[in-house]
CSV table of C-alpha atoms in Angstrom, one decimal:
chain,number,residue,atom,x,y,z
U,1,UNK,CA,27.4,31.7,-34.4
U,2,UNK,CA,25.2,30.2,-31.6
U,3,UNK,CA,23.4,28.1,-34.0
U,4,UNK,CA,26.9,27.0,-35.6
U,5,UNK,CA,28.2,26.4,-31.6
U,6,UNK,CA,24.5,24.1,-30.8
U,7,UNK,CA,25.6,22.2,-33.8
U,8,UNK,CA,29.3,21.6,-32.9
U,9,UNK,CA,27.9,20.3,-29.4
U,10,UNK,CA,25.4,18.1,-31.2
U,11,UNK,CA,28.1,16.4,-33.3
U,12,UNK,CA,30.6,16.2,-30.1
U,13,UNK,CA,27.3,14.4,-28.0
U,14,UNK,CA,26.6,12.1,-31.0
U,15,UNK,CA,30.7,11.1,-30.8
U,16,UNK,CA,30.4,10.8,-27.4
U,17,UNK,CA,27.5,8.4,-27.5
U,18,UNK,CA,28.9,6.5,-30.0
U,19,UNK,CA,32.7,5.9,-28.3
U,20,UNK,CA,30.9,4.7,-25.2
U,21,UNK,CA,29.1,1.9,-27.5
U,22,UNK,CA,32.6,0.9,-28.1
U,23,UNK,CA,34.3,1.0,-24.7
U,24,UNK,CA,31.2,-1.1,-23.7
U,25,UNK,CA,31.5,-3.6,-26.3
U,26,UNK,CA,35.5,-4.1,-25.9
U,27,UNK,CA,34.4,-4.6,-21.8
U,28,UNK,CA,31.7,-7.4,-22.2
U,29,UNK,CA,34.1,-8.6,-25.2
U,30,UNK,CA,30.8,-8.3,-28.0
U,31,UNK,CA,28.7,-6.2,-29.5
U,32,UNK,CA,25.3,-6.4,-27.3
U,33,UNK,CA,22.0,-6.0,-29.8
U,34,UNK,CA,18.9,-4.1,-29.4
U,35,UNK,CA,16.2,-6.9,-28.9
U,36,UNK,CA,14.3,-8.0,-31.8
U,37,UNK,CA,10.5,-7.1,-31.9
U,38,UNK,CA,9.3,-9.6,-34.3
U,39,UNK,CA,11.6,-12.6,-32.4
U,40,UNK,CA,10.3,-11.8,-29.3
U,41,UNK,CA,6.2,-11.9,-30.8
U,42,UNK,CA,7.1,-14.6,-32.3
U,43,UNK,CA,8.2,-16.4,-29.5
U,44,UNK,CA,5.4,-15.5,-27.5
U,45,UNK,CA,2.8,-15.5,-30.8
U,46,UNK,CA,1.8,-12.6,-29.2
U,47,UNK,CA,-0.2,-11.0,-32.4
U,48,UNK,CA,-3.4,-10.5,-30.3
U,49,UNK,CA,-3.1,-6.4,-29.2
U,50,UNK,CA,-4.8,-3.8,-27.5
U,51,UNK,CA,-4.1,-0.1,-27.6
U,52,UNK,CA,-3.4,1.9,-23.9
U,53,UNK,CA,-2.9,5.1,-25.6
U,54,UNK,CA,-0.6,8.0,-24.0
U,55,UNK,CA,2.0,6.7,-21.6
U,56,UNK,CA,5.1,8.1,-19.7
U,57,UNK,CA,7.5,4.8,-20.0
U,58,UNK,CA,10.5,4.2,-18.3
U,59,UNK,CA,13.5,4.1,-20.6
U,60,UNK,CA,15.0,1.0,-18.9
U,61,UNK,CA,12.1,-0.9,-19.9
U,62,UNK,CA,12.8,-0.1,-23.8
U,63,UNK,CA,14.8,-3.0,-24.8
U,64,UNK,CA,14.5,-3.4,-28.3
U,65,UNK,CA,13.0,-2.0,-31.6
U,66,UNK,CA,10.4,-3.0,-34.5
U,67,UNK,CA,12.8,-2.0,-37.5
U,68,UNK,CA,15.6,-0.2,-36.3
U,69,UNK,CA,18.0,-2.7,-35.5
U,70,UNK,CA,20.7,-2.5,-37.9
U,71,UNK,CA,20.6,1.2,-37.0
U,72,UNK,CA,21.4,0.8,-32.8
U,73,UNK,CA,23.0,-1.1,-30.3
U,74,UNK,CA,21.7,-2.0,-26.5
U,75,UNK,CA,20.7,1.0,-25.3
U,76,UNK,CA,20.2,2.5,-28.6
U,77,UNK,CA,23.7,3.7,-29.2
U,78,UNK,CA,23.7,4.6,-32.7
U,79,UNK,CA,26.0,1.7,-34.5
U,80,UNK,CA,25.6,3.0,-38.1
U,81,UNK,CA,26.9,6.7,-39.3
U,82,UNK,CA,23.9,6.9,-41.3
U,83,UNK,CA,21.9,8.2,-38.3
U,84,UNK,CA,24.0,10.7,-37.3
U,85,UNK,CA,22.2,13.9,-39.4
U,86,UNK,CA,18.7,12.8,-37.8
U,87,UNK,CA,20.7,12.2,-34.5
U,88,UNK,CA,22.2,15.5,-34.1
U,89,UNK,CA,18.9,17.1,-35.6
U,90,UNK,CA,16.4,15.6,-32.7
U,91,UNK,CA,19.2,16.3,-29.9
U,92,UNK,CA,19.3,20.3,-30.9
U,93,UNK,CA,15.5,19.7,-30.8
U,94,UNK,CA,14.8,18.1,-27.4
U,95,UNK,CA,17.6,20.7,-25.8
U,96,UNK,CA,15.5,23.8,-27.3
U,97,UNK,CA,11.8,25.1,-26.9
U,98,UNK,CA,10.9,22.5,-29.9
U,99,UNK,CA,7.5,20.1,-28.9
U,100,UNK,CA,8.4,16.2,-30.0
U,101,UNK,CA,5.4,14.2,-30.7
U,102,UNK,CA,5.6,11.2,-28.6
U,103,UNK,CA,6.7,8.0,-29.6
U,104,UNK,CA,5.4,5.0,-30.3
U,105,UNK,CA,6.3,1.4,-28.8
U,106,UNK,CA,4.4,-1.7,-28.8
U,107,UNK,CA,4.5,-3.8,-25.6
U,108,UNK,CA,5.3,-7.1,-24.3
U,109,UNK,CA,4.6,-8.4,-21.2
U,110,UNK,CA,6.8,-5.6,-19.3
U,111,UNK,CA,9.5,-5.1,-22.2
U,112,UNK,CA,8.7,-2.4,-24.8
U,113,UNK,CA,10.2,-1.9,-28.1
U,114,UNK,CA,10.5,1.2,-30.6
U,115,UNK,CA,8.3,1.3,-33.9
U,116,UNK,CA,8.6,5.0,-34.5
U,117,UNK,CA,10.8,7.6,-32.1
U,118,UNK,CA,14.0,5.2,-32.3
U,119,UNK,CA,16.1,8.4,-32.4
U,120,UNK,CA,14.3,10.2,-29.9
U,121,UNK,CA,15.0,6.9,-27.5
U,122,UNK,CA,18.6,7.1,-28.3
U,123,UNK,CA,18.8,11.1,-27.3
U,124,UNK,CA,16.9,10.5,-24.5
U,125,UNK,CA,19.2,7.8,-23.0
U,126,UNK,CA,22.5,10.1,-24.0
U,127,UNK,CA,20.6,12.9,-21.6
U,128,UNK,CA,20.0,10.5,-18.9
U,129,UNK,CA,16.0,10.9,-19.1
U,130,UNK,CA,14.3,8.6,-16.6
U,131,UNK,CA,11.1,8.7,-18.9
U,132,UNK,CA,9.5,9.4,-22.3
U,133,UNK,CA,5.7,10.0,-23.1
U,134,UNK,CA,5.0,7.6,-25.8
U,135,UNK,CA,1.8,5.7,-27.3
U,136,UNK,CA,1.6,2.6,-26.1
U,137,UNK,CA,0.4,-0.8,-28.3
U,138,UNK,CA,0.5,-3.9,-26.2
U,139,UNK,CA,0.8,-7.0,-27.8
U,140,UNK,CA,-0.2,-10.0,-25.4
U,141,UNK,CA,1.3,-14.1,-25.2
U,142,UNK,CA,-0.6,-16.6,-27.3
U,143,UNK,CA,0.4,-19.3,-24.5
U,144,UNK,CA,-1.3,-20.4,-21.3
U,145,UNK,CA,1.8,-20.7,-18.9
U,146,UNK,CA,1.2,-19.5,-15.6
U,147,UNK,CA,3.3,-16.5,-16.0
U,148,UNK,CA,1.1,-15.6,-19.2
U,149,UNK,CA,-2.1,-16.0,-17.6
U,150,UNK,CA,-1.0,-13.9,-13.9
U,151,UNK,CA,-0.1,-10.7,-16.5
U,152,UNK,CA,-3.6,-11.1,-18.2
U,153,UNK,CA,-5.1,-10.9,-15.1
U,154,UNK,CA,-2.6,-7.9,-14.1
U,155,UNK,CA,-3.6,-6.4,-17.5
U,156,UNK,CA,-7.5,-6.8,-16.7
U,157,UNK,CA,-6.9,-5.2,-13.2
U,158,UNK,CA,-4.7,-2.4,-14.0
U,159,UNK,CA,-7.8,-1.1,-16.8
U,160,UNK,CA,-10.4,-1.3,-14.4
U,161,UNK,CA,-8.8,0.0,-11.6
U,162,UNK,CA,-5.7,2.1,-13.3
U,163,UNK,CA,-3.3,0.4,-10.2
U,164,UNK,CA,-0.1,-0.9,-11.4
U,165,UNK,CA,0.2,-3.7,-8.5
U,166,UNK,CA,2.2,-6.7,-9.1
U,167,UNK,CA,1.3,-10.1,-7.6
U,168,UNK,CA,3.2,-13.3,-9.0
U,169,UNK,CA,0.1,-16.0,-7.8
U,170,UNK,CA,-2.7,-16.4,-10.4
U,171,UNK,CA,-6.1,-15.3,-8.5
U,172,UNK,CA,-4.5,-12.6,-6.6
U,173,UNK,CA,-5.9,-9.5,-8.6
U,174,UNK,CA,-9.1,-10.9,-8.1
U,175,UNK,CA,-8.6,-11.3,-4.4
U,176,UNK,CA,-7.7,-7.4,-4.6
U,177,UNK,CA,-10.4,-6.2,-6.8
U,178,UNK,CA,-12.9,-8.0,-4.2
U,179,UNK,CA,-11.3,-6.2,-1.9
U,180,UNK,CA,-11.2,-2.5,-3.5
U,181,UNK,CA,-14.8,-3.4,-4.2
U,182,UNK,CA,-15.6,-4.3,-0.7
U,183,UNK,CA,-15.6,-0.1,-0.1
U,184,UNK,CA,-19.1,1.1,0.4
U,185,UNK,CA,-20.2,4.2,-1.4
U,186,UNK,CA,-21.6,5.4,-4.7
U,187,UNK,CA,-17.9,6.0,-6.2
U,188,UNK,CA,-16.9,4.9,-9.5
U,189,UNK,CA,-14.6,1.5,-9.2
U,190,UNK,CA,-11.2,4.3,-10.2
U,191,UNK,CA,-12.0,6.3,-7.6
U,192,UNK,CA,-12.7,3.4,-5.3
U,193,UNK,CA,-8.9,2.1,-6.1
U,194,UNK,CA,-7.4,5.5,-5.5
U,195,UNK,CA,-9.1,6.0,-2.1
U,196,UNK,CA,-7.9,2.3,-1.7
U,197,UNK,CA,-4.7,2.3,-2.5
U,198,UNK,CA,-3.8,5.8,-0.3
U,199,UNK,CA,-5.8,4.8,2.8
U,200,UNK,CA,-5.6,1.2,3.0
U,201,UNK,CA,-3.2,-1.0,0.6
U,202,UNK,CA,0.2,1.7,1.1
U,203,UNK,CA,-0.3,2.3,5.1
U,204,UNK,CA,-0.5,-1.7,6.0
U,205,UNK,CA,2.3,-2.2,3.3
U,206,UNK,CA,4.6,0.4,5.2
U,207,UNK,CA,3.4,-1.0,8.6
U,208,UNK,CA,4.2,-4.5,7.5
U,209,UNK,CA,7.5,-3.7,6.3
U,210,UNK,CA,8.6,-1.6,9.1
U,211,UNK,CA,7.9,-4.0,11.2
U,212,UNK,CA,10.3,-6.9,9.5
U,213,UNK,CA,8.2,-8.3,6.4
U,214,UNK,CA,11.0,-8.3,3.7
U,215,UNK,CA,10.0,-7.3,-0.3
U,216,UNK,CA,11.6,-5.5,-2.8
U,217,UNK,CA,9.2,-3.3,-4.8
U,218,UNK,CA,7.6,-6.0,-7.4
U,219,UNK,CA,6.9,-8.1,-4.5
U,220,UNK,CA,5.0,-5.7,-1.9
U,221,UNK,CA,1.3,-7.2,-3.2
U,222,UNK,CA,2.7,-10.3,-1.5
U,223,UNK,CA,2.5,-8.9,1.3
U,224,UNK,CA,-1.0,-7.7,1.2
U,225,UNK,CA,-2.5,-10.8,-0.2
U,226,UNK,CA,-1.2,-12.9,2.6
U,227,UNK,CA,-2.6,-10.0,5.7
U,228,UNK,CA,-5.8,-10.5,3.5
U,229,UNK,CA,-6.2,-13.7,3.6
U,230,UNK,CA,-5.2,-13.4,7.6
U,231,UNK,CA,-8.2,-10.8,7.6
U,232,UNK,CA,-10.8,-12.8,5.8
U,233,UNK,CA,-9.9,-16.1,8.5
U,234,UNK,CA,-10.9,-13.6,10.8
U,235,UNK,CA,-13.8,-12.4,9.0
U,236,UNK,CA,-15.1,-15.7,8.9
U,237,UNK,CA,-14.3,-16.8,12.5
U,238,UNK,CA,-14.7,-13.5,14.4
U,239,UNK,CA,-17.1,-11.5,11.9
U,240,UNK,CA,-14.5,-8.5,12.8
U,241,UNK,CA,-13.9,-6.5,9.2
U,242,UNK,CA,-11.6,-4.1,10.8
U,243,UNK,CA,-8.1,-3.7,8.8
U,244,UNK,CA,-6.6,-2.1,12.0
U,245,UNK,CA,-7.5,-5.0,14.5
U,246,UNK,CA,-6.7,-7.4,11.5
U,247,UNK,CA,-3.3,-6.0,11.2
U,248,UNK,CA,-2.4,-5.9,14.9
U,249,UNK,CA,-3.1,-9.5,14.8
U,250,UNK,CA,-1.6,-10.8,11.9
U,251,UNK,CA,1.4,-9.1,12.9
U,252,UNK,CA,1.4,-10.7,16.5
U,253,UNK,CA,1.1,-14.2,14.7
U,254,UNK,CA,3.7,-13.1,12.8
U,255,UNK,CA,6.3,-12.5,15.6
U,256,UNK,CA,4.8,-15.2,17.5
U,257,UNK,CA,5.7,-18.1,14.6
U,258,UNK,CA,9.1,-16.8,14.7
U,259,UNK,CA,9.1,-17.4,18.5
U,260,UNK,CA,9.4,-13.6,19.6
U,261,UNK,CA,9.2,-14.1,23.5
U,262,UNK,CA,5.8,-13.1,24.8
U,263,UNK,CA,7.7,-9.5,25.4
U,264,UNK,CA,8.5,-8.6,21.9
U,265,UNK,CA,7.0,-5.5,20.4
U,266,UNK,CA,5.1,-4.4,17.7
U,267,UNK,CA,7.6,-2.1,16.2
U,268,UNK,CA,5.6,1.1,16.2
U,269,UNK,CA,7.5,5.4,15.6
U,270,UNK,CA,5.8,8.3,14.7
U,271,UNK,CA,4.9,7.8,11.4
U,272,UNK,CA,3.9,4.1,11.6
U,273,UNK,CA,1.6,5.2,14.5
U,274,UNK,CA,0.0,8.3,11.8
U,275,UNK,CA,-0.5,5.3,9.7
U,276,UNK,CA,-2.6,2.7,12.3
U,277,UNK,CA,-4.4,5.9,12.8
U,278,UNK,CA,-5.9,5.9,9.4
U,279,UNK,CA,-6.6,2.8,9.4
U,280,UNK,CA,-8.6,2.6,12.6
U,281,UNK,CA,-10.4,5.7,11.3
U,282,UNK,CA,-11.1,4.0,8.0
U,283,UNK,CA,-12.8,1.1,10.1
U,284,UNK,CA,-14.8,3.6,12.7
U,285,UNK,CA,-16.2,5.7,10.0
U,286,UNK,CA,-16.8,2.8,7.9
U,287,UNK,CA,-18.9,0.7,10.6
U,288,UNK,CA,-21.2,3.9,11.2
U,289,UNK,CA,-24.6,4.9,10.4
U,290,UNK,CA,-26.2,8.2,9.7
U,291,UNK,CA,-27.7,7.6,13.6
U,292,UNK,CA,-24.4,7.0,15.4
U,293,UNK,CA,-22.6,9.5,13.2
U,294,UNK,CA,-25.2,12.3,14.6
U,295,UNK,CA,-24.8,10.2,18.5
U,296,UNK,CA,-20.8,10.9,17.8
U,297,UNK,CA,-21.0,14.7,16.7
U,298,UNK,CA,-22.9,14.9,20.5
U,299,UNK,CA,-20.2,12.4,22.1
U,300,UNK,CA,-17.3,15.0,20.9
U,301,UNK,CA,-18.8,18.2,22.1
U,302,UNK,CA,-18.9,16.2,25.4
U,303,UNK,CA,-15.1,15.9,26.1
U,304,UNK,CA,-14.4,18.7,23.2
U,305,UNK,CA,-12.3,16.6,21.0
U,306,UNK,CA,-12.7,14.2,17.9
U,307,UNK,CA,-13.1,10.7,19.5
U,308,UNK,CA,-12.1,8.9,16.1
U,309,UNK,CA,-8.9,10.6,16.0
U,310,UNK,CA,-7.8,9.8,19.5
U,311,UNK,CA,-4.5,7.5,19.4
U,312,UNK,CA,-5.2,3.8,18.7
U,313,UNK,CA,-2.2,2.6,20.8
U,314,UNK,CA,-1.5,4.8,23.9
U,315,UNK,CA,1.8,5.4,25.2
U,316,UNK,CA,1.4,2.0,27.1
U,317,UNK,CA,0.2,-0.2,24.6
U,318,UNK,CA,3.4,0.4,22.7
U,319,UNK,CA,5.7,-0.2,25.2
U,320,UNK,CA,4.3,-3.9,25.3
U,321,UNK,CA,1.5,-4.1,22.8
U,322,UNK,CA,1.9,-8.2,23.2
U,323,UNK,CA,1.7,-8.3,27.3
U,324,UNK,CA,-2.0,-7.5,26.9
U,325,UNK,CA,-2.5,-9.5,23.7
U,326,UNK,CA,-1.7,-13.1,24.9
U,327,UNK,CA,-1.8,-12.9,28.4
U,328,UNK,CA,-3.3,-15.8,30.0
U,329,UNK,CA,-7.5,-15.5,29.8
U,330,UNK,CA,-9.7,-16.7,33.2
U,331,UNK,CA,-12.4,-14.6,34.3
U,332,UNK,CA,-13.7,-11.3,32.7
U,333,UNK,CA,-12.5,-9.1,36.1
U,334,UNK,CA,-9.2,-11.5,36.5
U,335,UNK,CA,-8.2,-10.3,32.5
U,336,UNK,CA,-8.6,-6.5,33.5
U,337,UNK,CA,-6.4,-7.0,36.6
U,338,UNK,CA,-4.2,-8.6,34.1
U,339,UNK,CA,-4.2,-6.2,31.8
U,340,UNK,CA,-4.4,-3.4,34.1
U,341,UNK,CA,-0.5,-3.9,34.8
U,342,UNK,CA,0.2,-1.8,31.7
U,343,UNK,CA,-1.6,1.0,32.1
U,344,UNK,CA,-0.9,2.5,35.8
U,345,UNK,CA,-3.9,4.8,36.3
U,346,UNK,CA,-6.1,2.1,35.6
U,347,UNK,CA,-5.1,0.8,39.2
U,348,UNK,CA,-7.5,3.4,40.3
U,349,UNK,CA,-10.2,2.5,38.7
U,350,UNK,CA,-9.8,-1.4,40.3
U,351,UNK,CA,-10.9,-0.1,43.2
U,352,UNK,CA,-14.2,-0.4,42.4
U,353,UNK,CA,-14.5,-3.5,41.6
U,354,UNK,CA,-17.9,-3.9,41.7
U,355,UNK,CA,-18.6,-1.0,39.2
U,356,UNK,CA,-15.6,-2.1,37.0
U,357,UNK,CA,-17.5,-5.1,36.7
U,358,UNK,CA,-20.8,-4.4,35.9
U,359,UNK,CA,-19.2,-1.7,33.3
U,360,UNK,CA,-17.2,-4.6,31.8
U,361,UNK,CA,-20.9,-6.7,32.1
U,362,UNK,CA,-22.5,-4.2,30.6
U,363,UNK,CA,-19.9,-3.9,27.9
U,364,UNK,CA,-19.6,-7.6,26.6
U,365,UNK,CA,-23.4,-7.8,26.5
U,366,UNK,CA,-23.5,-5.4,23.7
U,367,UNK,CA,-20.3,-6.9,22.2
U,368,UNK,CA,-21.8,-10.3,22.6
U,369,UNK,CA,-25.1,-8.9,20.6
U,370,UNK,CA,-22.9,-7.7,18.0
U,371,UNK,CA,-21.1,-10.6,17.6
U,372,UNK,CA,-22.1,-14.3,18.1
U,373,UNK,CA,-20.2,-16.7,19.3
U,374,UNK,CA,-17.2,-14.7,20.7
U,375,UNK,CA,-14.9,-15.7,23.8
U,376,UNK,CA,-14.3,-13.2,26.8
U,377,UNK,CA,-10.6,-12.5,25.6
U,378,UNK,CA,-12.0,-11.0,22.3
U,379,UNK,CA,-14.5,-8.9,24.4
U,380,UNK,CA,-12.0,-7.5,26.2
U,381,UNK,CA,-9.9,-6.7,23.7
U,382,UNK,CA,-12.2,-5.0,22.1
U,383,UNK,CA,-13.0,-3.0,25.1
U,384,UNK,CA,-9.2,-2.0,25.7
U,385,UNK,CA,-9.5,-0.6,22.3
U,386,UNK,CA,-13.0,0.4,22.3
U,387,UNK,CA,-12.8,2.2,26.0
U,388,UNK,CA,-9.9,2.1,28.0
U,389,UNK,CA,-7.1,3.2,25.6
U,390,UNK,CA,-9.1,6.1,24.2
U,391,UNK,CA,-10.9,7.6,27.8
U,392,UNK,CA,-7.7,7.2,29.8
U,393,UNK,CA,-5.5,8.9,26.3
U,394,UNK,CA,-8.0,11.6,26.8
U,395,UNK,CA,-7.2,12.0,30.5
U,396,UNK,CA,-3.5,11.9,29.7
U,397,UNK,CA,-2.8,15.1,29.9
U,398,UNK,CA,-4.9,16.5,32.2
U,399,UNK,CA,-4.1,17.4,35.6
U,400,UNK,CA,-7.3,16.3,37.6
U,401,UNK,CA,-6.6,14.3,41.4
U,402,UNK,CA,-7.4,10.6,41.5
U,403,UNK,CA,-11.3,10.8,42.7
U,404,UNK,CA,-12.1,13.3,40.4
U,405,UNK,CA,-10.0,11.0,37.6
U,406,UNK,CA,-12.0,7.5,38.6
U,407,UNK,CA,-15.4,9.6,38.6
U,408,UNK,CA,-15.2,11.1,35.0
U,409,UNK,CA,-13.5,8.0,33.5
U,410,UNK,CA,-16.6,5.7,34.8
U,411,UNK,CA,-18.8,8.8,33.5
U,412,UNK,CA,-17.3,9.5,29.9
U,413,UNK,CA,-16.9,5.6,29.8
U,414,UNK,CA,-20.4,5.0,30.4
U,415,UNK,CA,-21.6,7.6,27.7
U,416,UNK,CA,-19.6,5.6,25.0
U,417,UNK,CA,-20.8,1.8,25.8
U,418,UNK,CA,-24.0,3.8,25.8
U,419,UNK,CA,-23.6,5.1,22.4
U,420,UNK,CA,-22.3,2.1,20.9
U,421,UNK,CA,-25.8,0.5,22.1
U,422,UNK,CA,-27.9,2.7,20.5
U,423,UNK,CA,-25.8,3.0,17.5
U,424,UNK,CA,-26.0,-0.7,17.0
């Protein structure tokens, strides 16, 4: 009786399928066709193939068949009666505790097409499946159009690196492979583009996003070639390899060429600040050696805390991220009064001048060493982020009165241009 009832239901599902075929066909006014395998390879002379072995495919993506297509209609709605035994058959099947094989498409540029599962497809799009495993043949273009040479070079990417990016420029995949390749460490090139694309590629893409650079999904790796190219101008100009001080400045040019007054913010919540984070730890841990690494583990039992994971943007620095960015450059002592505006326990620290100097002295002569031929405004940027954001963050939260405050900011201060010296 159960087995006669599973049956019934199979039949009533098959009808079903079938009448919404027809209800879809009277709406569009014609009968809309699976694609043809062999017009589109033709088309393409796409006879050259390579096999990618076990896939799970999305069923929106298979658009045609190889030799079923007097058999289904678009969508694979079953247009002939003959398929209605093996129908019902593989829909009892996929409902019950019955292992399929996968099935098998061949592949065109991003359109697959059935050669052996046809009814399988068909079931699967009646039950609303987002997916099928199937074995996957691709079949690639005979022609050299720019569209046919970008998805070779997609093709040749997504093997080595098993990232499925899409970039519509020719040269792109090779501008990201550099960069995947750019990570230090003895890591195979896979797990290189894992740690990659989790760390680096996916936090700048939501950073860049939430903060007004429009894409739709296929056209995210846009975004990320154009901050790359941002960061290797400053590569070249600045020697500065950091994503997280490449990214706060591409995205002030950003608001900046759509004339953003000098007030505007870098849109920054919660999560995108977990993000920056990441990033500025990437670039920390990635700049060290084994000798400042050790010099590190002795900084943090100093103020008992992990000085990489302090906030990269304090409180301040997000209500007006810009304010300090661009504001007008003249002396190294008149930019820190500048800046100082923004951060009101810094006033205290103004008061001695003459130490304040000689710490900010002291500070671009190391930053100078480091780099050659920097201005003062990119020394004291770097020392906002380098020192002051991080030792006053630390001090935050602490109740301590202002002499005792000016004392151990000039003294945990000191320690850390100290050990960037030695580490460098």
């Amino acid at each position: 009786m159960n087995n006669l009832y599973i049956q019934e239901e199979a039949r009533n599902a098959y009808d079903k399928f079938v009448g919404k075929g027809k209800i879809l066909g009277i709406s569009v006014g014609h009968r809309e066709e699976l694609k043809k395998f062999s017009d589109r390879q033709k088309e393409l002379s796409a006879y050259n193939n390579s096999y990618l072995g076990l896939q799970s495919v999305s069923l929106s993506k298979i658009v045609g068949s190889v030799q079923k297509i007097e058999d289904f209609k678009k969508g694979f709605i079953p247009k002939n009666s003959i398929v209605k035994i093996r129908w019902c058959n593989i829909y009892i099947e996929m409902l019950g505790d019955f292992k399929l094989p996968p099935v098998e498409l061949y592949k065109i540029r991003d359109e697959y097409y059935a050669y052996d599962g046809n009814h399988r497809v068909s079931v699967a799009n009646f039950l609303n499946f987002s997916s099928i495993e199937a074995v996957v043949t691709e079949f690639f273009s005979g022609k050299d159009t720019e569209e046919d040479l970008n998805y070779k070079e997609k093709f040749k990417f997504t093997k080595q690196t098993q990232l499925n990016l899409d970039l519509i420029e020719s040269g792109d995949y090779k501008k990201l492979l550099d960069d995947i390749e750019s990570l230090e460490g003895d890591k195979s090139l896979i797990e290189k583009s894992k740690y990659w694309y989790q760390n680096i590629y996916i936090p700048i893409i939501k950073i860049l996003k939430f903060n007004g650079m429009t894409a739709d999904k296929k056209l995210e790796g846009g975004l990320y070639i154009k901050f790359l190219e941002h960061r290797k101008y400053l590569i070249n100009n600045t020697k500065r390899y950091d994503y997280s001080y490449a990214l706060v400045d591409y995205l002030n040019m950003i608001h900046l060429q759509k004339k953003y007054t000098i007030q505007t913010q870098i849109k920054i919540n919660q999560y995108i600040d977990s993000l920056i984070r990441r990033l500025y730890k990437f670039d920390k841990e990635r700049s060290m050696d084994s000798i400042q690494k050790d010099n590190l583990l002795e900084l943090r039992e100093l103020i008992r805390g992990d000085f990489i994971d302090e906030l990269y943007f304090s409180k301040a620095i997000r209500r007006d991220i810009r304010s300090w960015y661009y504001a007008k450059v003249r002396t190294t002592i008149d930019i820190f009064r500048d800046k100082s505006r923004l951060f009101e326990r810094s006033k205290l620290i103004q008061k001695n001048e003459l130490k304040l100097y000689r710490e900010l002295k002291d500070y671009m002569n190391y930053y100078k060493k480091k780099y050659s031929n920097v201005s003062i405004r990119e020394g004291i940027l770097d020392y906002i982020l380098e020192i002051l954001i991080p030792t006053f963050d630390y001090f935050s939260h602490k109740k301590i009165d202002e002499d005792e405050l000016v004392a151990q900011y000039f003294k945990l201060s000191h320690r850390k241009i100290k050990f960037l010296k030695n580490g460098n």
